[in-house]
Coordinates of C-alpha atoms in Angstrom, one line a residue:
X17 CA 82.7 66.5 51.1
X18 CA 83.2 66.6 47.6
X19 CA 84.9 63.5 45.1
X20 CA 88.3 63.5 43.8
X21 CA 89.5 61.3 40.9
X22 CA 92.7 60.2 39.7
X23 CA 92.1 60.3 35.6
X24 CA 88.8 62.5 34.4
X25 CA 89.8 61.3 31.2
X26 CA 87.9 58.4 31.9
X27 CA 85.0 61.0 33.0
X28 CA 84.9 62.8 29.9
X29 CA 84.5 59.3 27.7
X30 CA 81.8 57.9 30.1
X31 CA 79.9 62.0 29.6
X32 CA 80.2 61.3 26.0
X33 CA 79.3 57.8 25.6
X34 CA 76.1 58.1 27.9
X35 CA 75.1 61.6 27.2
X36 CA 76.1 62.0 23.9
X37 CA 78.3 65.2 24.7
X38 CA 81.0 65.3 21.4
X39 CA 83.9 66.3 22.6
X40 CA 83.6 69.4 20.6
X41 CA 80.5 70.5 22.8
X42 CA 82.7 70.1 25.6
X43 CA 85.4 71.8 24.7
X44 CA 83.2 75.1 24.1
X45 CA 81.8 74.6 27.7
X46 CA 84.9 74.5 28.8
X47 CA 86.2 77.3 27.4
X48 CA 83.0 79.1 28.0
X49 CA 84.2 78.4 31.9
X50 CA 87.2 79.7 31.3
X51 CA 85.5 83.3 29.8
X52 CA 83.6 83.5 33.1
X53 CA 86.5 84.2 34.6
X54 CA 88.0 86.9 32.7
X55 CA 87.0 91.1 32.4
X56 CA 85.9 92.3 29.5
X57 CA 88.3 95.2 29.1
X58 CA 91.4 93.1 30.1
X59 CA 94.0 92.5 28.1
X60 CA 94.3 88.5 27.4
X61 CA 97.5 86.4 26.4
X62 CA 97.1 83.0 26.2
X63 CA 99.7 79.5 26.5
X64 CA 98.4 76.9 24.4
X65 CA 99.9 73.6 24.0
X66 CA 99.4 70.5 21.2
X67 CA 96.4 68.6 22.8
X68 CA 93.0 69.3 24.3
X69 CA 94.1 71.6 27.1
X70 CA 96.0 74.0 24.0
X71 CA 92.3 73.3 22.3
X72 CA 90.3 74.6 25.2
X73 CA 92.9 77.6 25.2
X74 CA 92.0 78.3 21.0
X75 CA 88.4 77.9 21.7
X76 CA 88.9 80.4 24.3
X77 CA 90.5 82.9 22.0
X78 CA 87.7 82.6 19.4
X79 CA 85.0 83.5 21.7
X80 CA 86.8 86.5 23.1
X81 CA 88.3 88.0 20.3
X82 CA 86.9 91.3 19.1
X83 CA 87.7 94.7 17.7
X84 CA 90.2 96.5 19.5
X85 CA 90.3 94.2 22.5
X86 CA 94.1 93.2 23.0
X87 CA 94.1 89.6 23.0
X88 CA 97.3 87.0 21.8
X89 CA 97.5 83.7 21.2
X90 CA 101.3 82.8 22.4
X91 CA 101.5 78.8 20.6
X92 CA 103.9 77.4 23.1
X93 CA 103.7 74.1 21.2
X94 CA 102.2 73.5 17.6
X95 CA 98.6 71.9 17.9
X96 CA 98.4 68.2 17.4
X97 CA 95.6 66.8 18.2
X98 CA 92.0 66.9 15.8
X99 CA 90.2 68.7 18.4
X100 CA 93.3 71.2 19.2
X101 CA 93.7 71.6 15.0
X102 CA 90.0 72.2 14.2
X103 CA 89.7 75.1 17.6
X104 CA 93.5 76.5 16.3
X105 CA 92.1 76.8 12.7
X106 CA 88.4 78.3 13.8
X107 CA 90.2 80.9 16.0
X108 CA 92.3 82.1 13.0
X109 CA 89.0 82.2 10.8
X110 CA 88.5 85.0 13.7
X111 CA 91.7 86.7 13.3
X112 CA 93.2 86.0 16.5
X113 CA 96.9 87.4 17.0
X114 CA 99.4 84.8 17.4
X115 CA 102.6 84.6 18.6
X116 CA 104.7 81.4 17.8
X117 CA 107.1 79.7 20.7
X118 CA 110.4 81.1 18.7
X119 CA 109.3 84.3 19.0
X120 CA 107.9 84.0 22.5
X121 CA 111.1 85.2 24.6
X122 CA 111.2 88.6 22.7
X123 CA 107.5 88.9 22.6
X124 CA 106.9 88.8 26.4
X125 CA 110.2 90.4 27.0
X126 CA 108.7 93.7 25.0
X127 CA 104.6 93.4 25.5
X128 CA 104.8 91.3 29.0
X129 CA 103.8 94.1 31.0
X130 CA 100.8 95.0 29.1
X131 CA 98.7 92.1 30.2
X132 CA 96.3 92.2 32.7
X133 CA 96.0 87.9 32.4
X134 CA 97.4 85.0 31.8
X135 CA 95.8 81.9 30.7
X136 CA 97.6 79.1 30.8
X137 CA 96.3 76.1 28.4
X138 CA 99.6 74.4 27.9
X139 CA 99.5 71.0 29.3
X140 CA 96.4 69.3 30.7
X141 CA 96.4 66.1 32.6
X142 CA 99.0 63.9 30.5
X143 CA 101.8 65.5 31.6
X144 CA 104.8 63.9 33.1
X145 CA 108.1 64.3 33.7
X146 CA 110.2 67.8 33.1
X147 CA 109.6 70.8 30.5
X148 CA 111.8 71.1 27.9
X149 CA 114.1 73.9 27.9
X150 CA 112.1 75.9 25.9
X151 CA 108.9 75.3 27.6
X152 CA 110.9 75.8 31.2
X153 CA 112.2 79.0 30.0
X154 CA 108.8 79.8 28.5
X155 CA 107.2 79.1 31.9
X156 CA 109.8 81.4 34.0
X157 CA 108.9 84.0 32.1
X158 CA 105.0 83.5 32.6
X159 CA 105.4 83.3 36.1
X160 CA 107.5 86.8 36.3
X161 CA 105.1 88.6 34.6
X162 CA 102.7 90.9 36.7
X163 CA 99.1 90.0 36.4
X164 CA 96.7 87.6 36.8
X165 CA 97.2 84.4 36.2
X166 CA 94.4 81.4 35.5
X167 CA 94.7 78.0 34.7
X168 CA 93.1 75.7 32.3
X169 CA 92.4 72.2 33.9
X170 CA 95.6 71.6 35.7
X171 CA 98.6 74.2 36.2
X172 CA 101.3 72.8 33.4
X173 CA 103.9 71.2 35.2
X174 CA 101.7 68.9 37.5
X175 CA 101.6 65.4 36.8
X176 CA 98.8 62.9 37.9
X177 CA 99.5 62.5 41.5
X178 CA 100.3 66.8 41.6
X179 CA 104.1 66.4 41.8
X180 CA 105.6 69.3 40.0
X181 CA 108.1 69.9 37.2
X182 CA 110.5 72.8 37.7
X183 CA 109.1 75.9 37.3
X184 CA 105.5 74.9 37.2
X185 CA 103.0 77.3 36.2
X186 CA 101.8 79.0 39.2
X187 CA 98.0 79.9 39.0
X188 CA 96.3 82.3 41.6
X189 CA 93.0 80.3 40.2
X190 CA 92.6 77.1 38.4
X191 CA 89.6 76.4 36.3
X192 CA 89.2 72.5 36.2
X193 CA 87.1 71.1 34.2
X194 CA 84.0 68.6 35.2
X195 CA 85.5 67.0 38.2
X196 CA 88.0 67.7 41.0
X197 CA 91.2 65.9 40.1
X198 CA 94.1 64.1 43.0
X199 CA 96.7 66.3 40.6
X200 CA 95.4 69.1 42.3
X201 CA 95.6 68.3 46.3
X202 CA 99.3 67.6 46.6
X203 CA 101.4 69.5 48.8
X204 CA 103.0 70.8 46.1
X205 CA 100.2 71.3 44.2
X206 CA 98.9 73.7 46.6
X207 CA 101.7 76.8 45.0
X208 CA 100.4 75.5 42.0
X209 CA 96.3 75.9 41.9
X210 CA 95.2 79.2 43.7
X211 CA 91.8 78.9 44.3
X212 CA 90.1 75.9 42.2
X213 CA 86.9 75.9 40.5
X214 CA 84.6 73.2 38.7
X215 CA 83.3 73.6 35.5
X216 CA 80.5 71.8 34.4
X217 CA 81.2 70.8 30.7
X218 CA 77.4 70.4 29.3
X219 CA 75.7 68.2 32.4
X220 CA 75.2 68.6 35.8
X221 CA 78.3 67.9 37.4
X222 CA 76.5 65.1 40.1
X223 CA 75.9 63.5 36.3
X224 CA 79.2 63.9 34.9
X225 CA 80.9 62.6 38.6
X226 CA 78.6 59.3 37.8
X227 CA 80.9 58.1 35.2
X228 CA 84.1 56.8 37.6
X229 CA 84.4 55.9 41.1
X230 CA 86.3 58.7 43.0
X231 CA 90.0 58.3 44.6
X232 CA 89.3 60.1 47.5
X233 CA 87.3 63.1 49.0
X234 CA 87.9 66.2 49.8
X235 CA 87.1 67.4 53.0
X236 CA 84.7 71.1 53.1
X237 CA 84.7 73.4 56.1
X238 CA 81.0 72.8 56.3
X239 CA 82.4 68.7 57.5
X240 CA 83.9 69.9 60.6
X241 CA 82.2 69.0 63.8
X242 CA 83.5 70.5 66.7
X243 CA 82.7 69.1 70.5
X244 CA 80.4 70.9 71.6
X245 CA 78.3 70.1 75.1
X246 CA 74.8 69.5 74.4
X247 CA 73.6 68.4 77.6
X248 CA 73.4 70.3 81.2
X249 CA 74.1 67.5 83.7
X250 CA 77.3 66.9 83.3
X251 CA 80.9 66.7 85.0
X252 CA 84.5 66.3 84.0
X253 CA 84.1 62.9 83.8
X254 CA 81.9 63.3 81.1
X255 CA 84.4 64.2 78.6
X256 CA 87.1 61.5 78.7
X257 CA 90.7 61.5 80.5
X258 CA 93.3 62.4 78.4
X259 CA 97.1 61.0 78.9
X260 CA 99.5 62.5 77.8
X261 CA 103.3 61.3 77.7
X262 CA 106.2 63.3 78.3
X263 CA 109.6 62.3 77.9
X264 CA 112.8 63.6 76.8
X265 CA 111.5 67.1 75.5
X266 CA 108.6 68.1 78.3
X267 CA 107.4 70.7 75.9
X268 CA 105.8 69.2 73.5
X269 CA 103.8 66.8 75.3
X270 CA 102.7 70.5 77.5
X271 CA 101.6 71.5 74.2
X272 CA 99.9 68.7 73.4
X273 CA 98.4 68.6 76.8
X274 CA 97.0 72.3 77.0
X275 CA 95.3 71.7 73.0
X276 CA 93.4 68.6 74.6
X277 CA 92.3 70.3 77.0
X278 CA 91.4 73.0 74.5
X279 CA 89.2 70.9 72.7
X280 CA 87.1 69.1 75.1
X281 CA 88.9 67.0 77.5
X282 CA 86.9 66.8 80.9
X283 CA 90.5 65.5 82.4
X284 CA 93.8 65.8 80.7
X285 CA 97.2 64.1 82.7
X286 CA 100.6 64.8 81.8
X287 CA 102.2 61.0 82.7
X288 CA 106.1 61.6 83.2
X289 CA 108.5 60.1 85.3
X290 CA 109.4 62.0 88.2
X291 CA 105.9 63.9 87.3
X292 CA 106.0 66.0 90.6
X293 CA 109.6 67.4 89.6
X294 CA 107.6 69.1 86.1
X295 CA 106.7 72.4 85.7
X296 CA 103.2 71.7 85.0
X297 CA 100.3 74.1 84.5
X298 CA 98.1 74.5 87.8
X299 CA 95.0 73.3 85.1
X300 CA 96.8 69.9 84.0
X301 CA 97.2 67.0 86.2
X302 CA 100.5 65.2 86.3
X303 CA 101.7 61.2 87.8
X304 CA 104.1 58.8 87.2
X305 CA 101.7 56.2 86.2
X306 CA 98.6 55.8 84.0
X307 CA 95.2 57.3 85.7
X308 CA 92.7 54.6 86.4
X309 CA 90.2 55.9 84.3
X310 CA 92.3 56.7 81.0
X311 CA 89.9 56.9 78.1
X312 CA 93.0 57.6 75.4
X313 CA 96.5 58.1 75.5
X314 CA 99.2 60.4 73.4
X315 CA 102.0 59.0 72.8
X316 CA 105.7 60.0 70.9
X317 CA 105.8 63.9 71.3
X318 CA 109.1 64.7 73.0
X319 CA 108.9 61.1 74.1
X320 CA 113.1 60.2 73.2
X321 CA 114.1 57.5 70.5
X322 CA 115.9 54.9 73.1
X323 CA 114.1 51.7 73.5
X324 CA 113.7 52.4 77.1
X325 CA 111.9 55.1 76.3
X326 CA 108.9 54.1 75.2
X327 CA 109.0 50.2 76.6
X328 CA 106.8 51.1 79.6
X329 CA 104.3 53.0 77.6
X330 CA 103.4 50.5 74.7
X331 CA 103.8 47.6 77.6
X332 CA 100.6 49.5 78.9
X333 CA 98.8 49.9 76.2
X334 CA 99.5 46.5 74.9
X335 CA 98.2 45.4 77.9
X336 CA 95.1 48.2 77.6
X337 CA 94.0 47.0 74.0
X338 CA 90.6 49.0 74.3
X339 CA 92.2 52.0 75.2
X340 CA 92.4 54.5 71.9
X341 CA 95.8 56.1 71.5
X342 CA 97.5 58.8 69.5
X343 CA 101.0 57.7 68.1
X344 CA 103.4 60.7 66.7
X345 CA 107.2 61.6 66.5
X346 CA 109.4 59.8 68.3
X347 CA 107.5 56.8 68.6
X348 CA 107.8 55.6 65.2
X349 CA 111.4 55.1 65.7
X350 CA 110.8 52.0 68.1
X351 CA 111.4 49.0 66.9
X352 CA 108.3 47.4 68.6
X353 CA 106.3 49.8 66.5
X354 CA 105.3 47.0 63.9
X355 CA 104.7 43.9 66.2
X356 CA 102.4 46.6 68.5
X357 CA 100.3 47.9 65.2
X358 CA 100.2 44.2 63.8
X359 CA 98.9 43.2 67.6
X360 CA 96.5 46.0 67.3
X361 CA 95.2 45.4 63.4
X362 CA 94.9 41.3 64.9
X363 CA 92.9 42.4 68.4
X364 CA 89.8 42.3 66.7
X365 CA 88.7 45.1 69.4
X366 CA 87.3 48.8 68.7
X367 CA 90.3 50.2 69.7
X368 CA 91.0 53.6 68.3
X369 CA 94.6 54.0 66.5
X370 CA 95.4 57.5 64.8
X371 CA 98.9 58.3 63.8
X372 CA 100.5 61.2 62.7
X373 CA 103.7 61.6 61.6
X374 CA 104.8 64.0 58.9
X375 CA 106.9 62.7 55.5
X376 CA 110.1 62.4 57.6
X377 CA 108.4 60.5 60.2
X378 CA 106.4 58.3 58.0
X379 CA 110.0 57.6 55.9
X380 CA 110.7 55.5 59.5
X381 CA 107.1 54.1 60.0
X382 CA 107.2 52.3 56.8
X383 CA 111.0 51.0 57.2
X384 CA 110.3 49.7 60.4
X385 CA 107.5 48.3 59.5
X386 CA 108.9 46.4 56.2
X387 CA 107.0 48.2 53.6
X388 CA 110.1 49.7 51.8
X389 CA 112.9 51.9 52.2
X390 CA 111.4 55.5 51.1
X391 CA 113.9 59.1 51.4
X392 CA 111.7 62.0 52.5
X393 CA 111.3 63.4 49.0
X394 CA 110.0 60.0 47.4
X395 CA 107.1 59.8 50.5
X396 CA 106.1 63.1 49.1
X397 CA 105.8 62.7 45.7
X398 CA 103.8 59.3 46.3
X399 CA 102.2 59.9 49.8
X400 CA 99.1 58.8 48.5
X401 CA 100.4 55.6 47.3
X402 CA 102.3 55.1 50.5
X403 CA 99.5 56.2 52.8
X404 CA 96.8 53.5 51.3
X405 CA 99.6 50.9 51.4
X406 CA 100.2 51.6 55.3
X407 CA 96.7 51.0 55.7
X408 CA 95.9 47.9 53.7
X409 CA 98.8 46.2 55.8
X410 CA 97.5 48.0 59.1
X411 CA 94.0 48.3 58.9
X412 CA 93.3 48.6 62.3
X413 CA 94.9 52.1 61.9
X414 CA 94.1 55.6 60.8
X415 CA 97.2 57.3 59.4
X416 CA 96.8 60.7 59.3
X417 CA 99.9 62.3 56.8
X418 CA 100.8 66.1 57.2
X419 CA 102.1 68.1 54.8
X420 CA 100.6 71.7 53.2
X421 CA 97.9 69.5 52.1
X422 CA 97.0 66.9 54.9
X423 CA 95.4 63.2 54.0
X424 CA 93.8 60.9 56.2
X425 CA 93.6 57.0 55.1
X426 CA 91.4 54.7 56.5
X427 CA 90.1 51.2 55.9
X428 CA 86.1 51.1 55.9
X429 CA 84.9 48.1 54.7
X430 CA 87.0 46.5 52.1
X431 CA 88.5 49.4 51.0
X432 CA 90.7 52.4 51.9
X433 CA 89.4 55.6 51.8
X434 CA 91.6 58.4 51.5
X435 CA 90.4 62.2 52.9
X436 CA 92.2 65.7 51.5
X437 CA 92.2 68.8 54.0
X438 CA 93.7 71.3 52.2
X439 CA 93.3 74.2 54.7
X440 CA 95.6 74.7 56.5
X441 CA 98.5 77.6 55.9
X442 CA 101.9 78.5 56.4
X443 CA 101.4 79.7 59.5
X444 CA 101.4 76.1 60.8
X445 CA 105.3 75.4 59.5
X446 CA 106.4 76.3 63.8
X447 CA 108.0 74.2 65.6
X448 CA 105.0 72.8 67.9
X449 CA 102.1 73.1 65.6
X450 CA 102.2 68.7 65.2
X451 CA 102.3 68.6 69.1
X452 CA 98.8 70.6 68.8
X453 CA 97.3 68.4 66.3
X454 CA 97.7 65.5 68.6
X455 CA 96.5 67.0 71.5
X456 CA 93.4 67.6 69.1
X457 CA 93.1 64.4 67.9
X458 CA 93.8 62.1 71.4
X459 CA 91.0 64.7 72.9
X460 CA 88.4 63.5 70.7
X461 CA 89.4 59.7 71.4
X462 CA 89.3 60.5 75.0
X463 CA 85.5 62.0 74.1
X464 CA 84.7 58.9 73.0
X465 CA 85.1 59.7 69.3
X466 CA 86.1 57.1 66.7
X467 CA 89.5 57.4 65.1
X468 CA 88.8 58.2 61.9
X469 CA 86.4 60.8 63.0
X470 CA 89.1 62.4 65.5
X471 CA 91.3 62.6 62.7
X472 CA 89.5 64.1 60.3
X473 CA 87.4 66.7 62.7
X474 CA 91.2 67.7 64.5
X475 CA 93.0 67.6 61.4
X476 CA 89.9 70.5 60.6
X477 CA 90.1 72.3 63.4
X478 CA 93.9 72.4 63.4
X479 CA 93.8 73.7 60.2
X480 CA 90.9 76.5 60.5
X481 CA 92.3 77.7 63.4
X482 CA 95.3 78.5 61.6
X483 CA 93.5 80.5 59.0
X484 CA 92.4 83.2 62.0
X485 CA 95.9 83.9 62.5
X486 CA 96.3 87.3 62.0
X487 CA 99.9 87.2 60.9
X488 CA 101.3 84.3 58.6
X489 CA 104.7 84.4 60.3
X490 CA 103.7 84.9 64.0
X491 CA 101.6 82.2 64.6
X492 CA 102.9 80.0 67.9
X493 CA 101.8 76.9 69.2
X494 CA 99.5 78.8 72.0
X495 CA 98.1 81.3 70.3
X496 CA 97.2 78.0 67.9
X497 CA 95.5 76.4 70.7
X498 CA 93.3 79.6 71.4
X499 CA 92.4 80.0 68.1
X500 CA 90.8 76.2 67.9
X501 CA 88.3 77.7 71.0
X502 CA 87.5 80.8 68.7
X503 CA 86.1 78.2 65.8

């Protein structure tokens, strides 16, 4: 795992005050990042803005110009800041080619196509808000041009928490500097960054990380555990009994059903009524009722929104307060959901609660729980917000958010931790692909697994198993669930 923080501003002044880095040092490292990155016969243009990000983009511009190498300087807004004036005048001193932002619209419409990069050192991690019209326009045009295209820091547009301004610079690879930063691991953010890299800014980055307490982590393909079967002398009672409810829509609880048995499950039940009337697969089991030896349940896929629909189900589990569960879809529009997750938060027992709904869904969590009236869009743009919220007032919960960039909050100890998996792809947006994950996730409970780490090592897997797809539109549920056995 690696640490995210919210404001690296506060990084850079601790690396400064402790370290005695100036902040013209780190400025040259950063732009020294930056030249890693680029070919020494391309030809260069670069975005700068008025602050520190613009200065990062002038430094750049002095240590790359040369004779005959084709390199502009395109000032999208004057320089304002001391350290932006003193690398704008330095550069000149160099005889950098500029282009000013009146000019810009003619200048790319004429000389745009022969660039072979784009760097864009506009906006750093300040920004808020909306682009100006001229900085929109300016932006359009950046992101119609073909070439490469890197960015300095943070893609312009992004704010703090990685929502985006209209026609935000899209980057196929964003350089950021010292420290990973939550602007970067939004859903949104994710058409934004490319591929990210750190820079190290004139100290070891374990050093510079020292300076502020991270906002979260990010999760690393090397933190996935999958469940494997280390010892010989076993059966299928080894590996947990898995329920699963179906209700309205039989499919998805299948689906959910066949990935749990995918991923471990010794025993995995499909609980229905009229059970012997499904079409079940010959390798699931199916009853009416609850198996004896249930180790965890799933819960809400398919299930049906009436009150009747569920009443049974959470009447056993209320009843069943060690069993672990999986809650998703339809479940969250019960209005018992609250009293059941206060009644599990107050329990006091080990029980394992994961739930995963996605920004729609979690709109209606936190309504019916009373923790505010959110539309769809506003749970995006503040999902971290929202998720750490949920969990304070539920701590005996692990929520587990999807989106293109998937968090998992968690109280451990006092606080609420918050994980990023940022893995998985487009291939997932199918109709079924959510009824996978919680098959996933209610098979490691079953296993015996805690809740946190069944939602973090399915969310993984979910997301891996995506990425061997070997189409990005073509990718069903099924072929989903064979892929997590091919991890």
């Amino acid at each position: 795992m690696q640490k995210i923080f919210f404001d690296s501003r506060i990084l850079d002044k601790a690396a400064r005050d402790a370290f005695g880095l100036t902040e013209d040092i780190m400025m040259e490292n950063a732009a020294m990042a930056l030249e890693k990155e680029l070919k020494k016969d391309e030809a260069i243009l670069i975005a700068t803005g008025s602050g520190n990000n613009g200065g990062d983009g002038w430094a750049l511009a002095r240590r790359i110009c040369s004779a005959g190498k084709k390199l502009t300087v395109l000032e999208a807004l004057e320089a304002k800041s001391p350290a932006c004036l003193l690398q704008k005048e330095r550069a000149l001193k160099c005889g950098v080619n500029v282009v000013k932002a009146k000019d810009a619209e003619n200048f790319l419409d004429e000389n745009g196509r022969d660039f072979d990069c784009v760097v864009d050192c506009v906006f750093g991690s300040g920004f808020h808000g909306e682009f100006a019209d001229g900085i929109k326009c300016l932006m359009k045009k950046l992101n119609a041009l073909e070439c490469k295209k890197l960015a300095c820091d943070i893609p312009s547009g992004l704010d703090s928490y990685g929502n985006a301004a209209d026609d935000f610079f899209a980057a196929d690879l964003t350089v950021t500097m010292g420290a990973l930063k939550l602007a970067l691991f939004s859903s949104t953010a994710k058409d934004a960054c490319g591929k990210i890299l750190v820079a190290d800014l004139g100290i070891d980055r374990e050093l510079f990380e020292g300076g502020a307490e991270e906002c979260a982590m990010l999760l690393e393909e090397k933190d996935l555990t999958l469940p494997h079967r280390k010892k010989q002398n076993v059966n299928k009672g080894t590996f947990g009994h898995t329920a699963i409810v179906a209700g309205e829509k039989t499919g998805a609880a299948l689906i959910a059903s066949n990935a749990a048995l995918r991923f471990g499950s010794g025993l995995v039940t499909l609980v229905a009524k009229d059970a012997d009337k499904k079409n079940i697969p010959c390798e699931l089991m199916a009853s009416d009722d609850f198996p004896a030896n249930t180790s965890a349940v799933g819960l809400g896929m398919g299930l049906g929104r009436k009150e009747e629909d569920s009443a049974a189900y959470l009447d056993f589990l209320e009843k069943n307060e060690d069993i672990p569960c999986l809650l998703d879809a339809d479940i969250f529009y019960s209005p018992r959901i609250k009293s059941f997750l206060e009644k599990r938060s107050a329990s006091g027992k080990n029980a394992s609660l994961v739930l995963t709904p996605h920004p729609k869904e979690f709109s209606v969590l936190l309504e019916n729980c009373g923790l505010g009236k959110y539309s769809t869009g506003e749970v995006c743009a503040n999902a971290f917000e929202l998720a750490k919220k949920f969990c304070a007032s539920f701590p005996g919960a692990v929520l587990l958010l999807k989106g293109a960039v998937v968090l998992i909050a968690a109280k451990e100890d006092e606080d609420i931790r918050v994980y990023a998996n940022p893995y998985g792809t487009q291939a997932l947006a199918k109709g079924g692909s959510g009824d996978v994950l919680s098959g996933l996730v209610a098979s490691l409970l079953a296993q015996g697994w805690s809740a946190k780490e069944s939602a973090v090592n399915a969310s993984l897997a979910h997301a891996l198993a995506s990425r061997l797809a070997p189409c990005d539109y073509a990718l069903t549920p099924l072929e989903l669930i064979r892929h997590v056995g091919e991890l």
